[in-house]
Tab-separated table of C-alpha atoms and ligand atoms in Angstrom:
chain	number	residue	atom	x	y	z
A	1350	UNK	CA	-16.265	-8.741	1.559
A	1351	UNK	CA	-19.411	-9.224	3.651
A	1352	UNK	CA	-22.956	-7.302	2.974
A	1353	UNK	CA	-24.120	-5.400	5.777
A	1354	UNK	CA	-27.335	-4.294	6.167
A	1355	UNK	CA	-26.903	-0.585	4.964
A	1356	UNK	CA	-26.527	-1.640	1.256
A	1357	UNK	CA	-22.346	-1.561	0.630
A	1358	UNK	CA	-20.043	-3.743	1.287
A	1359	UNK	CA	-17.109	-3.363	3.448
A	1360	UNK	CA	-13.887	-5.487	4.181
A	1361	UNK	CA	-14.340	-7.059	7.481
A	1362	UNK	CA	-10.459	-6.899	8.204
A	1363	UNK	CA	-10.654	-7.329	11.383
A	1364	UNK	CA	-13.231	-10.067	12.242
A	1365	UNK	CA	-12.047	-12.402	15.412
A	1366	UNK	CA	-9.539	-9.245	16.390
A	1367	UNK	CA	-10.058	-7.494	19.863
A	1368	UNK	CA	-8.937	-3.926	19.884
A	1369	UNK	CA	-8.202	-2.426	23.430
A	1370	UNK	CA	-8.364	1.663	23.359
A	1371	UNK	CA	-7.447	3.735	26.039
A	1372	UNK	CA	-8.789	7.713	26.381
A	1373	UNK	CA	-11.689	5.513	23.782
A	1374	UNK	CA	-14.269	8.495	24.964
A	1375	UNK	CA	-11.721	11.439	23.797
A	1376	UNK	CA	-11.891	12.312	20.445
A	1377	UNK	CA	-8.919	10.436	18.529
A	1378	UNK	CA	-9.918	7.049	20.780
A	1379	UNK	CA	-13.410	7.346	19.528
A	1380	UNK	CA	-12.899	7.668	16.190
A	1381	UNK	CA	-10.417	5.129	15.995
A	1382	UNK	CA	-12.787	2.748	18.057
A	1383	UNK	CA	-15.463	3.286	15.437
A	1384	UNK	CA	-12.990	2.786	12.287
A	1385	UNK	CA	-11.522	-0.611	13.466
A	1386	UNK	CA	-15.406	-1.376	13.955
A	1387	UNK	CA	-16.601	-0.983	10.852
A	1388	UNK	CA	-13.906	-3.514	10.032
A	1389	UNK	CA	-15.223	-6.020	12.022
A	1390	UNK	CA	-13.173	-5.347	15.570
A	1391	UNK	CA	-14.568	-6.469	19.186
A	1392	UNK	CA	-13.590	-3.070	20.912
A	1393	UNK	CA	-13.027	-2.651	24.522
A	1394	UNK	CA	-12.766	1.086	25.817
A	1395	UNK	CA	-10.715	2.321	28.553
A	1396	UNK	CA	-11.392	5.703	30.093
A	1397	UNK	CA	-11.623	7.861	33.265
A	1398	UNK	CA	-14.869	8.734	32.764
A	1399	UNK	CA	-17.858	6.532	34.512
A	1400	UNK	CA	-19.762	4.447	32.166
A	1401	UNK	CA	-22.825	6.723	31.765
A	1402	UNK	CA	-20.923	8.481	29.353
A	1403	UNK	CA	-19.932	5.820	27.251
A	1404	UNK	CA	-23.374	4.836	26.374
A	1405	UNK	CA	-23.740	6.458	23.231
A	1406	UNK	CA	-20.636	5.393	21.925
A	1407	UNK	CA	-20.744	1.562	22.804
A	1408	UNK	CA	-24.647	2.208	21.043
A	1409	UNK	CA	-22.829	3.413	18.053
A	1410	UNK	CA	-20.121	0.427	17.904
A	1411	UNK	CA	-23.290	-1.917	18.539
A	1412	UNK	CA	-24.977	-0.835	15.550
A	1413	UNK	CA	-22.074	-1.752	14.094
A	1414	UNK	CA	-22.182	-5.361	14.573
A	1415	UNK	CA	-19.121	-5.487	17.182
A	1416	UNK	CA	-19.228	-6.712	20.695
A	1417	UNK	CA	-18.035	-4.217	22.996
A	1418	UNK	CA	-16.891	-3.713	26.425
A	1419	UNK	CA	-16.516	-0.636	28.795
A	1420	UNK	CA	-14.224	-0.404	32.024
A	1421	UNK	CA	-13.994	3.139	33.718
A	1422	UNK	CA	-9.640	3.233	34.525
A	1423	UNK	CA	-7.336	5.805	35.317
A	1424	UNK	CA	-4.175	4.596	33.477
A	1425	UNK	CA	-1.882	6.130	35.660
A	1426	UNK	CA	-2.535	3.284	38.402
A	1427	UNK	CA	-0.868	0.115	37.457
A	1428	UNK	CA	-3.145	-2.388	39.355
A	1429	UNK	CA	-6.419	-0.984	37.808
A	1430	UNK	CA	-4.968	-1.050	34.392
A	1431	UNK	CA	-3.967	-5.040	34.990
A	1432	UNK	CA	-7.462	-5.460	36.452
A	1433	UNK	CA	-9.329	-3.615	33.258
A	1434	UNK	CA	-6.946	-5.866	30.737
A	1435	UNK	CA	-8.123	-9.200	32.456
A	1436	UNK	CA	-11.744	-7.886	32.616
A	1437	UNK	CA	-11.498	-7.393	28.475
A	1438	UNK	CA	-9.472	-11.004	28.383
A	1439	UNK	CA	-12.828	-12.763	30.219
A	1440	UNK	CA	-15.270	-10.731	28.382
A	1441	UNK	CA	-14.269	-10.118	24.132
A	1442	UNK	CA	-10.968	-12.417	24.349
A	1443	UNK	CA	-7.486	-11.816	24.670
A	1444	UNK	CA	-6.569	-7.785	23.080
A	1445	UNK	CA	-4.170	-8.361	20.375
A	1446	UNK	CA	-4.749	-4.662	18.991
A	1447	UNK	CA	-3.289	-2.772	21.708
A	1448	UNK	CA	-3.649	1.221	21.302
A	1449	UNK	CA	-2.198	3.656	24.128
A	1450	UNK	CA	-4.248	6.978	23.152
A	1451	UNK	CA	-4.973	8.264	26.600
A	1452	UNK	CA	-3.327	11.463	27.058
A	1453	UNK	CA	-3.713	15.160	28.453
A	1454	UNK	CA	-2.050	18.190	28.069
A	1455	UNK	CA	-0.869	21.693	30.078
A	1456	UNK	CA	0.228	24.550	28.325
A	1457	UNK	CA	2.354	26.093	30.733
A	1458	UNK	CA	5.615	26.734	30.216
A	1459	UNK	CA	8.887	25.628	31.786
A	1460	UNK	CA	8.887	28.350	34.827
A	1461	UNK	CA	4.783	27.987	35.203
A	1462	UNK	CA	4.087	23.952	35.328
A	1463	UNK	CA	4.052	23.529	38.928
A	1464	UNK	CA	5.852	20.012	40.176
A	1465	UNK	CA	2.165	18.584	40.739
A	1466	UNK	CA	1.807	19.207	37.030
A	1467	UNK	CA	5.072	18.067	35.259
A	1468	UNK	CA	4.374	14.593	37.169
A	1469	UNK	CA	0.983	14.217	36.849
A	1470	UNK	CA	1.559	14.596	32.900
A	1471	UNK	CA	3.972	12.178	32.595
A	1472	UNK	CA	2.181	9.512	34.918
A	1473	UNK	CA	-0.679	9.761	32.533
A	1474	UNK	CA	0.888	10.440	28.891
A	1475	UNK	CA	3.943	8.047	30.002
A	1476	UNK	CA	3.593	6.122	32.683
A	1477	UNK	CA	0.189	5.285	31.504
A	1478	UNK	CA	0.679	3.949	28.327
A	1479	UNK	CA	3.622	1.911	29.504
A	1480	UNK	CA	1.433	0.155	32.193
A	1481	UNK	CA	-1.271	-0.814	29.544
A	1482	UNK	CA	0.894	-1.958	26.881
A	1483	UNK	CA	2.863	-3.767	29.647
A	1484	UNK	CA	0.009	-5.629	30.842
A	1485	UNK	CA	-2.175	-6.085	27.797
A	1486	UNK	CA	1.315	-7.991	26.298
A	1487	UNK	CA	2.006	-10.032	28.572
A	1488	UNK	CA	-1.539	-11.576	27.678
A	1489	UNK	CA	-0.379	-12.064	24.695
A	1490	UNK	CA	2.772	-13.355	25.243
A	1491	UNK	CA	0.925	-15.625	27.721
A	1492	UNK	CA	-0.852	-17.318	25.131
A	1493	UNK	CA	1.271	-17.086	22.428
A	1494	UNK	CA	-0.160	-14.766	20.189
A	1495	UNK	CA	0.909	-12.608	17.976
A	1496	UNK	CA	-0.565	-8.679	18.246
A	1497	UNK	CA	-0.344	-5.002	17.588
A	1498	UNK	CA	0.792	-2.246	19.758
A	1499	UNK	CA	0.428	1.865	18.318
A	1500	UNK	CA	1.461	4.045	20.862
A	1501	UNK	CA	-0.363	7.631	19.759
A	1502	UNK	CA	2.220	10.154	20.224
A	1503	UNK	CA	2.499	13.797	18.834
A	1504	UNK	CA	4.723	16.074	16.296
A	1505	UNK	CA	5.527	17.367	19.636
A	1506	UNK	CA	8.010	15.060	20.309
A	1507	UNK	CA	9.935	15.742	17.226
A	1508	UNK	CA	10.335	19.317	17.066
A	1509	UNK	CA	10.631	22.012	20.290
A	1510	UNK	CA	7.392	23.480	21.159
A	1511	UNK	CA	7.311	26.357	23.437
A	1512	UNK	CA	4.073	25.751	25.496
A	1513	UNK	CA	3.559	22.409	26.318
A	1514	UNK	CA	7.015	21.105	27.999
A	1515	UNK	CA	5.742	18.160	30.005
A	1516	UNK	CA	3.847	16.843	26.889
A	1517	UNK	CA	6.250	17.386	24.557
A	1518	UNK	CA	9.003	15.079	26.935
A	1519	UNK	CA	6.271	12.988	27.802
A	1520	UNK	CA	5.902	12.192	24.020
A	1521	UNK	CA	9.461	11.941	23.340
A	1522	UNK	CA	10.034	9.129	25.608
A	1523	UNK	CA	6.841	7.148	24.239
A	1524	UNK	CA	9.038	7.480	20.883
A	1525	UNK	CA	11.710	5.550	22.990
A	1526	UNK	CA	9.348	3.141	24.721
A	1527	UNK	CA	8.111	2.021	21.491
A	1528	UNK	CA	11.454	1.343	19.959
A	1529	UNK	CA	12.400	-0.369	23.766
A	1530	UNK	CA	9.101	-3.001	23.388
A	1531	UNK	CA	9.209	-3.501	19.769
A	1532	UNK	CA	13.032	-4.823	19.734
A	1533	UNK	CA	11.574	-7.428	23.045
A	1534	UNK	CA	8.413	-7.904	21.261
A	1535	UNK	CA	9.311	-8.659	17.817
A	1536	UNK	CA	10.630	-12.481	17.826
A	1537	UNK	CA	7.025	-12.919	19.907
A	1538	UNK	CA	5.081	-11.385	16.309
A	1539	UNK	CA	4.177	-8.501	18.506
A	1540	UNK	CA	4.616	-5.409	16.053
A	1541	UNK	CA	4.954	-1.746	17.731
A	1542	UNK	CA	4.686	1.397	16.148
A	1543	UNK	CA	4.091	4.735	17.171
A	1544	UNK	CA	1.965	7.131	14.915
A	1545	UNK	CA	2.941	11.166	15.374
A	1546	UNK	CA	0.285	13.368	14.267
A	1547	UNK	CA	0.379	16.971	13.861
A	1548	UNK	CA	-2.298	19.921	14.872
A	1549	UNK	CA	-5.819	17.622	15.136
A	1550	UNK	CA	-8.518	19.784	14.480
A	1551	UNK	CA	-10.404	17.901	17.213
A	1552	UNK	CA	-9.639	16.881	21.149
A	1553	UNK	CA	-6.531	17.790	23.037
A	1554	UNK	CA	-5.711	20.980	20.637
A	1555	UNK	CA	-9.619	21.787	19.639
A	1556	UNK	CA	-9.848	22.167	23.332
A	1557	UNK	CA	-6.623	24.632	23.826
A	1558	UNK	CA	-8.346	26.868	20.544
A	1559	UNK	CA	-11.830	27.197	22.131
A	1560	UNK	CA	-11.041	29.465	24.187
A	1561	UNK	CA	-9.186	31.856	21.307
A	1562	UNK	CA	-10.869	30.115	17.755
A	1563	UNK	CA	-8.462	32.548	16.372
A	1564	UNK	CA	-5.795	30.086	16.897
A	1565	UNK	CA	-6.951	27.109	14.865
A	1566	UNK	CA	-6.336	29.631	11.806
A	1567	UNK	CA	-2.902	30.616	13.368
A	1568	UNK	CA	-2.179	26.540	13.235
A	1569	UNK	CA	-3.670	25.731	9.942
A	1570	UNK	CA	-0.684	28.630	8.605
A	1571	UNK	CA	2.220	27.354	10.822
A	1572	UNK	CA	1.499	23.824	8.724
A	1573	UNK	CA	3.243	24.195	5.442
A	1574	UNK	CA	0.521	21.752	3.527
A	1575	UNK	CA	-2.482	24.492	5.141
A	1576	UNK	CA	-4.539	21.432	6.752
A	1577	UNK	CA	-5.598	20.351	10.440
A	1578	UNK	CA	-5.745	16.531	10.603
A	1579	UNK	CA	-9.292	15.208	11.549
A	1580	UNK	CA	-9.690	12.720	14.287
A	1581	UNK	CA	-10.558	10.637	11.681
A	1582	UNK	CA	-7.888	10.606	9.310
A	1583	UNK	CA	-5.757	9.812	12.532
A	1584	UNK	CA	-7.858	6.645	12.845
A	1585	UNK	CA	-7.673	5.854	9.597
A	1586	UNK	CA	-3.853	5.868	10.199
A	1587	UNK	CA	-4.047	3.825	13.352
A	1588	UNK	CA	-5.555	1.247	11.248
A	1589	UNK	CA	-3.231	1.165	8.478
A	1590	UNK	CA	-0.332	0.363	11.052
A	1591	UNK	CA	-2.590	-2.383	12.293
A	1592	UNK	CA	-3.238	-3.851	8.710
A	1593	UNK	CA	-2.296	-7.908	7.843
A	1594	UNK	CA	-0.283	-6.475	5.024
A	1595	UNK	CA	1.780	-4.305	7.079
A	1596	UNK	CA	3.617	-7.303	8.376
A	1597	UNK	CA	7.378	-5.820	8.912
A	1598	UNK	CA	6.959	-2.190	10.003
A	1599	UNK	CA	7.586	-2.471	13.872
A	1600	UNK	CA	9.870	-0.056	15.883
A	1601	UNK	CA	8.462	3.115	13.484
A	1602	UNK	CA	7.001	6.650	13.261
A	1603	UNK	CA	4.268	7.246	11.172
A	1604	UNK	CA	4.527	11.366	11.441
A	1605	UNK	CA	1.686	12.738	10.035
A	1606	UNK	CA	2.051	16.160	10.253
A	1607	UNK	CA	1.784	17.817	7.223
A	1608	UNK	CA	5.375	19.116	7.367
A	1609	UNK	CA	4.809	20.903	10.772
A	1610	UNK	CA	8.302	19.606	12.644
A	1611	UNK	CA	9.874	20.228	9.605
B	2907	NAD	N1	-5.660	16.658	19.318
B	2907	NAD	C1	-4.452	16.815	18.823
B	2907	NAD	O1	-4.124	17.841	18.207
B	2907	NAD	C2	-3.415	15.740	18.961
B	2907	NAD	C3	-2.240	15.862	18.209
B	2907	NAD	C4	-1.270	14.876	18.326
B	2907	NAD	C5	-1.480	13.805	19.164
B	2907	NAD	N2	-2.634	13.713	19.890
B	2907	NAD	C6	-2.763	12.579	20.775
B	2907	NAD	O2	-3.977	11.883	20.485
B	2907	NAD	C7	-4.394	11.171	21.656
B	2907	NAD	C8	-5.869	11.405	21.908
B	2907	NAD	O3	-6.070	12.774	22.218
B	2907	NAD	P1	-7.363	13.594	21.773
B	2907	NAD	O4	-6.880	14.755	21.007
B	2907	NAD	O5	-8.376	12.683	21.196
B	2907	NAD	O6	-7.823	14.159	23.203
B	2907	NAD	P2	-9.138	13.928	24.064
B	2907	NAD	O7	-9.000	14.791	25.267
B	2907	NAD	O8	-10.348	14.096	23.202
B	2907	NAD	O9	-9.023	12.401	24.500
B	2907	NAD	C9	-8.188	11.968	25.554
B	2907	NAD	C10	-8.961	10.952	26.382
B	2907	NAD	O10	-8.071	10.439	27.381
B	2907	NAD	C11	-8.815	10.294	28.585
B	2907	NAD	N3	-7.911	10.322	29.735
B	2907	NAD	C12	-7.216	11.375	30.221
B	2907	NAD	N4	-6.539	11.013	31.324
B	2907	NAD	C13	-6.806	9.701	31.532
B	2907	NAD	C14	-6.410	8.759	32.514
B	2907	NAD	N5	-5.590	9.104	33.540
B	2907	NAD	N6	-6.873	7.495	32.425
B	2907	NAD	C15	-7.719	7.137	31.424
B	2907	NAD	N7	-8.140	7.994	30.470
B	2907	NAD	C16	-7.686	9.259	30.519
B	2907	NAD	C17	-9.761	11.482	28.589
B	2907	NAD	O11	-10.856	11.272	29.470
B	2907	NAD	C18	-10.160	11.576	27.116
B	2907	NAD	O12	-11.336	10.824	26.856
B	2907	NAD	C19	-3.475	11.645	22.780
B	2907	NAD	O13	-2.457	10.696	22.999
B	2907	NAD	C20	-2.882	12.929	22.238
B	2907	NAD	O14	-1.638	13.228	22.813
B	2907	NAD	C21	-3.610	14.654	19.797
């Protein structure tokens, strides 16, 4: 337990750990960021967007306490990913909490998702997570050290969802690529897990219901426990599969859906 200067105390979990985020602006990434923070966490942030817009967050996570680091990357180019890991490895240390978050979505159905579309979804919300876990791994495997990998995937992938096709396969064969890399990964101490959440009251879907609030409602009803997930609770989540204590969970699912795939 270590005082901080706000009064309470906190457990610094995760003091001398470097946590590596991609899509760390979006809402899920940032809220993660900030929760692995709290517990002590150097956090380096990957994201499309130019640094300018990171500023307030890498404020917030230096109020905190935590050294931080920024890199504007697309994930869907291999080389720039590589480059962004190394950058992180020179700056806060080798990342041995490794979370693929970056993601987008189309809701367009099988006969309206042009070809430009279908691939340019799975290049980010596949391809993209495979190159950073890839290459932020083979740091660690470099130096011998042991690590975390959660791959943030989506209900989506376990139950057939009209509108969002691309996603949903996209997510489906993250399920796969997490059960590939943990079964290589696990002699090495390198744990990967995958968490699943449901309708998120925040980023990807708060962004589909915007445009029709009336839909948020229609999701809260489709769940059968009546709740969106905050981006928060996701976090909160993230962090549990990164706990010390959760020392033999690798190759798993944390679904946190509130029953929806059921
Ligand atoms: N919001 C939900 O309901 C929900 C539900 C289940 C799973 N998820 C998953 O949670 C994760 C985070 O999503 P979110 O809801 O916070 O969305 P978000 O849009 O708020 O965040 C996604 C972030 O990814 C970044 N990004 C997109 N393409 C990128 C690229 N090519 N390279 C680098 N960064 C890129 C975006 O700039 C954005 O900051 C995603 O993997 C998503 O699939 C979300």
């Amino acid at each position: 337990m270590v005082e901080t200067k706000n009064g309470p105390t906190v457990d610094k979990l995760f003091t001398k750990r470097t946590v590596l985020i991609s899509g760390g602006l979006g809402d899920i990434g940032r809220a993660t960021a900030l929760e692995f923070a709290r517990l002590g966490a150097a956090i380096a942030i990957g994201d499309m967007n130019p640094a300018s817009q990171a500023e307030a967050l890498l404020n917030e996570l230096g109020q905190l306490g935590v050294a931080t680091h920024y890199t504007q990357v697309d994930v869907r180019e291999a080389d720039a990913v590589q480059n962004w890991v190394l950058a992180v490895e020179n700056s806060l240390g080798v990342a041995d909490i490794i979370i693929a978050n970056a993601a987008i979505v189309t809701a367009r159905r099988i006969h309206e998702i042009t070809p430009e579309q279908w691939s340019n979804e799975i290049r980010v919300n596949l391809d993209g997570a495979f190159f950073m876990t890839q290459s932020a791994t083979a740091r660690l495997l470099a130096h011998g050290l042991p690590g975390r990998v959660v791959f943030v995937g989506s209900w989506a992938a376990h139950a057939v969802h009209p509108h969002i096709p691309a996603y949903s396969v996209a997510k489906a064969g993250l399920r796969m690529l997490c059960q590939c890399m943990a079964l290589e990964l696990a002699p090495h101490q390198i744990l990967v897990n995958e968490i699943a959440p449901g309708y998120v009251n925040a980023g990807l879907s708060a962004k589909l219901w915007e445009k029709e609030p009336a839909r948020a409602e229609e999701a809260r009803q489709r769940v059968p426990i009546r709740k969106l997930i905050s981006a928060e609770a996701v976090a909160r989540q993230v962090v549990y599969l990164c706990h010390p204590d959760n020392e033999h969970m690798t190759g798993s699912t944390l679904l946190m859906d509130g029953g929806l795939s059921l």
